Short mmCIF file of C-alpha atoms in Angstrom, two decimals:
data_model
loop_
_atom_site.label_atom_id
_atom_site.label_comp_id
_atom_site.label_asym_id
_atom_site.label_seq_id
_atom_site.Cartn_x
_atom_site.Cartn_y
_atom_site.Cartn_z
CA MET A 1 -23.51 -45.39 63.88
CA LYS A 2 -21.14 -48.09 62.64
CA GLN A 3 -17.98 -46.27 61.82
CA GLY A 4 -16.08 -49.53 61.61
CA THR A 5 -18.03 -50.90 58.64
CA GLN A 6 -15.72 -52.56 56.15
CA GLY A 7 -15.45 -50.91 52.72
CA SER A 8 -14.88 -52.73 49.45
CA ALA A 9 -11.10 -52.29 49.59
CA GLY A 10 -10.83 -53.72 53.11
CA THR A 11 -10.43 -50.42 54.98
CA THR A 12 -13.01 -49.26 57.51
CA THR A 13 -15.32 -46.38 56.80
CA GLY A 14 -13.88 -44.57 59.81
CA GLU A 15 -10.41 -44.90 58.31
CA ALA A 16 -11.75 -43.73 54.94
CA ALA A 17 -13.35 -40.70 56.57
CA ALA A 18 -10.11 -39.83 58.34
CA ALA A 19 -8.20 -40.20 55.08
CA ALA A 20 -10.77 -38.08 53.24
CA GLU A 21 -10.56 -35.33 55.84
CA ALA A 22 -6.76 -35.38 55.70
CA ALA A 23 -6.87 -35.19 51.90
CA ALA A 24 -9.35 -32.33 52.07
CA ARG A 25 -7.12 -30.39 54.45
CA THR A 26 -4.16 -31.01 52.13
CA ALA A 27 -6.18 -29.78 49.15
CA GLY A 28 -6.98 -26.60 51.02
CA SER A 29 -3.29 -25.78 51.45
CA ARG A 30 -2.49 -23.82 48.31
CA TYR A 31 0.67 -24.82 46.49
CA ARG A 32 2.21 -26.68 49.41
CA VAL A 33 4.83 -28.71 47.54
CA PRO A 34 7.99 -30.35 48.87
CA ALA A 35 11.20 -28.38 48.95
CA GLN A 36 13.86 -30.01 46.82
CA PRO A 37 17.29 -28.50 47.50
CA ALA A 38 19.04 -31.22 45.54
CA ALA A 39 16.83 -30.65 42.52
CA GLY A 40 17.23 -26.90 42.84
CA GLU A 41 21.01 -27.30 42.89
CA ALA A 42 20.79 -29.45 39.77
CA ASP A 43 18.75 -26.73 38.05
CA ARG A 44 21.31 -24.09 39.05
CA ARG A 45 24.06 -26.22 37.55
CA ARG A 46 22.06 -26.52 34.36
CA ASP A 47 21.47 -22.77 34.34
CA ALA A 48 25.18 -22.10 34.82
CA GLY A 49 25.98 -24.49 31.99
CA GLY A 50 23.96 -22.73 29.35
CA GLY A 51 20.42 -21.81 30.30
CA ARG A 52 17.34 -23.11 32.02
CA GLU A 53 15.94 -26.51 31.29
CA GLY A 54 12.78 -25.06 29.82
CA SER A 55 14.76 -22.85 27.46
CA ALA A 56 16.60 -25.89 26.16
CA ARG A 57 13.22 -27.42 25.41
CA GLY A 58 11.92 -24.28 23.75
CA GLU A 59 9.57 -23.25 26.58
CA HIS A 60 9.45 -19.47 26.87
CA THR A 61 9.12 -18.31 30.45
CA HIS A 62 8.64 -14.56 30.13
CA GLY A 63 5.31 -12.81 30.40
CA GLU A 64 3.54 -15.52 32.41
CA PRO A 65 0.91 -14.65 35.06
CA VAL A 66 2.25 -14.40 38.59
CA LEU A 67 1.07 -17.14 40.94
CA PRO A 68 1.38 -17.29 44.72
CA ARG A 69 4.76 -18.64 45.82
CA PRO A 70 4.49 -22.05 47.45
CA ARG A 71 4.88 -22.46 51.14
CA PRO A 72 7.91 -24.49 52.13
CA ALA A 73 7.63 -27.97 52.29
CA VAL A 74 6.25 -31.36 52.73
CA GLN A 75 8.62 -34.32 52.75
CA ARG A 76 9.61 -36.03 49.57
CA PRO A 77 8.14 -39.40 48.87
CA SER A 78 6.39 -38.68 45.56
CA VAL A 79 7.26 -35.25 44.21
CA ARG A 80 5.25 -35.81 41.03
CA GLY A 81 2.18 -36.86 43.03
CA GLN A 82 2.39 -33.85 45.33
CA VAL A 83 2.93 -31.47 42.41
CA LEU A 84 -0.07 -33.03 40.64
CA ALA A 85 -2.21 -32.57 43.77
CA ALA A 86 -1.09 -28.93 44.07
CA LEU A 87 -1.88 -28.24 40.41
CA ARG A 88 -5.33 -29.85 40.75
CA THR A 89 -6.00 -27.66 43.77
CA ALA A 90 -4.91 -24.62 41.78
CA LEU A 91 -7.37 -25.57 39.03
CA VAL A 92 -10.29 -25.88 41.45
CA THR A 93 -9.49 -22.63 43.27
CA GLY A 94 -8.88 -20.73 40.03
CA ASP A 95 -5.21 -19.97 40.73
CA LEU A 96 -4.61 -21.58 37.34
CA ARG A 97 -7.10 -19.72 35.19
CA PRO A 98 -8.63 -20.82 31.90
CA GLY A 99 -6.64 -19.58 28.93
CA GLU A 100 -3.39 -18.98 30.82
CA VAL A 101 -0.18 -20.58 29.54
CA HIS A 102 2.38 -21.90 32.05
CA SER A 103 5.77 -23.45 31.43
CA ALA A 104 7.12 -26.29 33.52
CA PRO A 105 10.36 -24.45 34.47
CA VAL A 106 8.52 -21.41 35.88
CA LEU A 107 6.09 -23.55 37.88
CA ALA A 108 9.01 -25.68 39.06
CA GLU A 109 10.82 -22.60 40.32
CA ARG A 110 7.77 -21.56 42.34
CA PHE A 111 7.39 -25.08 43.75
CA GLY A 112 11.09 -25.44 44.54
CA VAL A 113 11.42 -28.63 42.48
CA SER A 114 13.00 -29.58 39.17
CA ALA A 115 10.96 -29.14 36.00
CA THR A 116 10.66 -32.89 35.39
CA PRO A 117 7.94 -33.73 37.96
CA VAL A 118 6.04 -30.59 37.00
CA ARG A 119 6.16 -31.54 33.34
CA GLU A 120 5.02 -35.09 34.17
CA ALA A 121 2.15 -33.76 36.29
CA MET A 122 1.07 -31.39 33.53
CA GLN A 123 1.15 -34.25 31.03
CA GLN A 124 -1.21 -36.15 33.34
CA LEU A 125 -3.51 -33.13 33.48
CA ALA A 126 -3.37 -32.96 29.69
CA GLN A 127 -4.57 -36.57 29.52
CA GLU A 128 -7.42 -35.64 31.86
CA GLY A 129 -8.39 -32.69 29.67
CA ALA A 130 -7.49 -29.94 32.16
CA VAL A 131 -4.68 -28.44 30.11
CA GLU A 132 -3.40 -28.67 26.56
CA VAL A 133 0.16 -28.69 25.26
CA VAL A 134 1.30 -25.49 23.54
CA PRO A 135 4.40 -26.27 21.44
CA ASN A 136 7.51 -24.32 22.51
CA ARG A 137 5.61 -22.58 25.32
CA GLY A 138 4.28 -25.07 27.86
CA PHE A 139 0.68 -25.83 28.84
CA ARG A 140 -2.53 -23.83 28.45
CA VAL A 141 -5.35 -24.21 30.98
CA VAL A 142 -8.34 -25.39 28.97
CA GLU A 143 -11.20 -22.93 28.60
CA ARG A 144 -14.40 -24.70 29.60
CA SER A 145 -17.94 -23.53 28.92
CA ALA A 146 -21.18 -23.86 30.85
CA ARG A 147 -22.34 -26.23 28.08
CA GLU A 148 -19.42 -28.56 28.75
CA LEU A 149 -20.24 -28.51 32.47
CA ALA A 150 -23.86 -29.40 31.72
CA GLU A 151 -22.72 -32.26 29.49
CA LEU A 152 -20.45 -33.59 32.24
CA ALA A 153 -23.32 -33.43 34.74
CA GLU A 154 -25.54 -35.34 32.31
CA VAL A 155 -22.96 -38.07 31.79
CA ARG A 156 -22.36 -38.36 35.54
CA ALA A 157 -26.09 -38.68 36.14
CA LEU A 158 -26.42 -41.38 33.46
CA ILE A 159 -23.70 -43.40 35.20
CA GLU A 160 -24.27 -42.75 38.89
CA VAL A 161 -28.05 -42.39 39.29
CA PRO A 162 -29.00 -45.93 38.13
CA VAL A 163 -26.22 -47.39 40.27
CA MET A 164 -27.33 -45.47 43.37
CA LEU A 165 -30.96 -46.51 42.85
CA ARG A 166 -29.93 -50.15 42.45
CA LEU A 167 -27.81 -49.94 45.59
CA ALA A 168 -30.74 -48.32 47.43
CA ARG A 169 -32.73 -51.50 46.85
CA THR A 170 -29.97 -53.97 47.74
CA VAL A 171 -27.59 -52.49 50.34
CA PRO A 172 -28.70 -52.99 53.98
CA PRO A 173 -29.34 -49.90 56.15
CA GLU A 174 -26.32 -50.51 58.38
CA ARG A 175 -23.97 -50.24 55.40
CA TRP A 176 -25.44 -46.85 54.53
CA ALA A 177 -25.19 -45.72 58.14
CA GLY A 178 -21.51 -46.64 58.03
CA LEU A 179 -20.93 -43.94 55.38
CA ARG A 180 -22.17 -41.15 57.63
CA PRO A 181 -18.65 -40.13 58.77
CA LEU A 182 -17.75 -39.37 55.14
CA ALA A 183 -20.92 -37.29 54.73
CA GLU A 184 -20.06 -35.37 57.89
CA VAL A 185 -16.58 -34.66 56.48
CA THR A 186 -18.21 -33.03 53.44
CA VAL A 187 -20.28 -30.77 55.72
CA ARG A 188 -17.20 -29.67 57.67
CA ALA A 189 -15.28 -29.14 54.42
CA ALA A 190 -18.12 -27.05 52.98
CA SER A 191 -18.26 -24.98 56.16
CA SER A 192 -14.62 -24.03 55.62
CA GLY A 193 -15.67 -22.19 52.46
CA CYS A 194 -12.71 -23.61 50.51
CA ARG A 195 -13.72 -25.15 47.19
CA ALA A 196 -10.61 -27.31 46.99
CA THR A 197 -11.21 -28.74 50.47
CA TYR A 198 -14.83 -29.46 49.62
CA ALA A 199 -13.97 -30.94 46.22
CA GLU A 200 -11.79 -33.63 47.83
CA ALA A 201 -14.39 -34.52 50.45
CA ASP A 202 -17.20 -34.55 47.90
CA ARG A 203 -15.35 -36.95 45.59
CA ALA A 204 -14.47 -39.21 48.54
CA PHE A 205 -18.15 -39.51 49.52
CA HIS A 206 -19.37 -40.25 45.99
CA SER A 207 -16.59 -42.80 45.46
CA ALA A 208 -17.46 -44.57 48.71
CA VAL A 209 -21.11 -44.84 47.66
CA LEU A 210 -20.23 -46.22 44.23
CA ALA A 211 -17.65 -48.61 45.73
CA LEU A 212 -20.55 -50.53 47.30
CA ALA A 213 -21.34 -51.75 43.77
CA GLY A 214 -18.02 -53.66 43.81
CA ASN A 215 -16.93 -52.29 40.42
CA GLN A 216 -13.58 -50.48 40.53
CA GLN A 217 -13.79 -49.50 36.85
CA LEU A 218 -17.05 -47.70 37.61
CA VAL A 219 -15.45 -45.87 40.53
CA GLY A 220 -12.45 -44.81 38.44
CA VAL A 221 -14.55 -43.48 35.55
CA ALA A 222 -16.91 -41.66 37.90
CA GLU A 223 -14.02 -40.06 39.80
CA GLU A 224 -12.47 -38.72 36.61
CA LEU A 225 -15.78 -37.22 35.45
CA HIS A 226 -16.37 -35.76 38.90
CA ARG A 227 -12.93 -34.13 38.98
CA ARG A 228 -13.44 -32.58 35.55
CA ALA A 229 -16.81 -31.20 36.66
CA GLN A 230 -15.09 -29.29 39.48
CA TRP A 231 -12.68 -27.24 37.36
CA PRO A 232 -13.48 -23.54 36.88
CA LEU A 233 -15.32 -22.12 33.90
CA VAL A 234 -14.06 -19.43 31.53
CA GLY A 235 -13.68 -16.23 33.55
CA GLY A 236 -12.87 -18.15 36.71
CA GLY A 237 -16.46 -18.94 37.68
CA ALA A 238 -17.02 -21.95 39.92
CA PRO A 239 -19.19 -24.82 38.64
CA GLY A 240 -22.56 -24.81 40.38
CA GLY A 241 -21.75 -21.64 42.30
CA GLY A 242 -19.13 -21.97 45.00
CA THR A 243 -20.12 -19.68 47.87
CA ARG A 244 -19.91 -21.08 51.38
CA ALA A 245 -23.72 -21.28 51.58
CA GLU A 246 -23.94 -23.15 48.28
CA LEU A 247 -21.27 -25.62 49.33
CA VAL A 248 -22.96 -26.24 52.68
CA ALA A 249 -26.34 -26.79 50.99
CA ASP A 250 -24.75 -29.27 48.60
CA ALA A 251 -23.02 -31.10 51.46
CA HIS A 252 -26.25 -31.42 53.43
CA GLU A 253 -27.75 -33.24 50.44
CA HIS A 254 -25.29 -36.05 51.26
CA THR A 255 -26.62 -36.45 54.79
CA ALA A 256 -30.23 -36.21 53.62
CA LEU A 257 -29.52 -38.88 51.01
CA LEU A 258 -28.06 -41.19 53.64
CA ASP A 259 -31.11 -40.65 55.87
CA ALA A 260 -33.36 -41.72 52.99
CA LEU A 261 -31.17 -44.72 52.15
CA VAL A 262 -31.14 -45.91 55.75
CA ALA A 263 -34.93 -45.53 55.87
CA GLY A 264 -35.30 -47.34 52.53
CA ASP A 265 -37.40 -44.49 51.09
CA LEU A 266 -36.73 -44.96 47.36
CA ASP A 267 -38.94 -42.06 46.27
CA VAL A 268 -36.94 -39.61 48.39
CA VAL A 269 -33.67 -41.19 47.25
CA ARG A 270 -34.68 -40.76 43.60
CA ALA A 271 -35.66 -37.11 44.14
CA LEU A 272 -32.50 -36.26 46.12
CA VAL A 273 -30.15 -37.93 43.65
CA GLY A 274 -31.77 -36.11 40.74
CA GLU A 275 -31.57 -32.76 42.55
CA HIS A 276 -27.94 -33.35 43.50
CA PHE A 277 -26.84 -33.93 39.93
CA ASN A 278 -28.88 -31.05 38.59
CA GLY A 279 -26.72 -28.93 40.89
CA ALA A 280 -23.63 -30.18 38.97
CA GLU A 281 -21.67 -31.22 42.07
#
């Protein structure tokens, strides 16, 4: 097993697997966002001077659903990035449920940060289609249907399946073997039973496969579609299931796919890729 195989961005597969596992563990930590005493003090000064920041912007904060309070703290460097990661985790786990409306000030209070990075993160999620802006209230989690999930799976298959089949004919076996650490991360993540942990590992594996095509635009588009396919349905249901057994079965498809790619068995590759996307993961 060649864990030191170089990836397209110059990092080794072993390093990528370690990074993926670290990201998956981070995703599994619900609402772990940096403590910001300075920002909190600024908010208190604003409150003392005439009301909360959200109220000044017309965001009503009463009557919102109660979310788990965040655990204290990671260190600063990018508050917006860490808030965005926490919100994405909350979407995958269903802590942010379809149809709910959340204001930036209330979420900021729970995260222990100012409302600005929360608002910026929610704007990013709005661009990705996860939430929509509700004037004078905040952001509503988009209600997604099973039909939308099926459409996303179809689009992902149209993009990824031809690329994987082309790579199956052109990439040498040792390059495929070098991706095995990432596939093993997905199995461990699935075994944890946490959808957010598995979602991160699953995207990392698919991105590493597509990166072998040498097209970063392809990887970026595929990652966005993949992320959207992992958000919960109306009623909080998980796309493609979501039990521990279902996650483990999906993860083992990654290792089976690598076995077929290393062996150069295109018929098995074609069947496994088709089955994987029919499962909407």
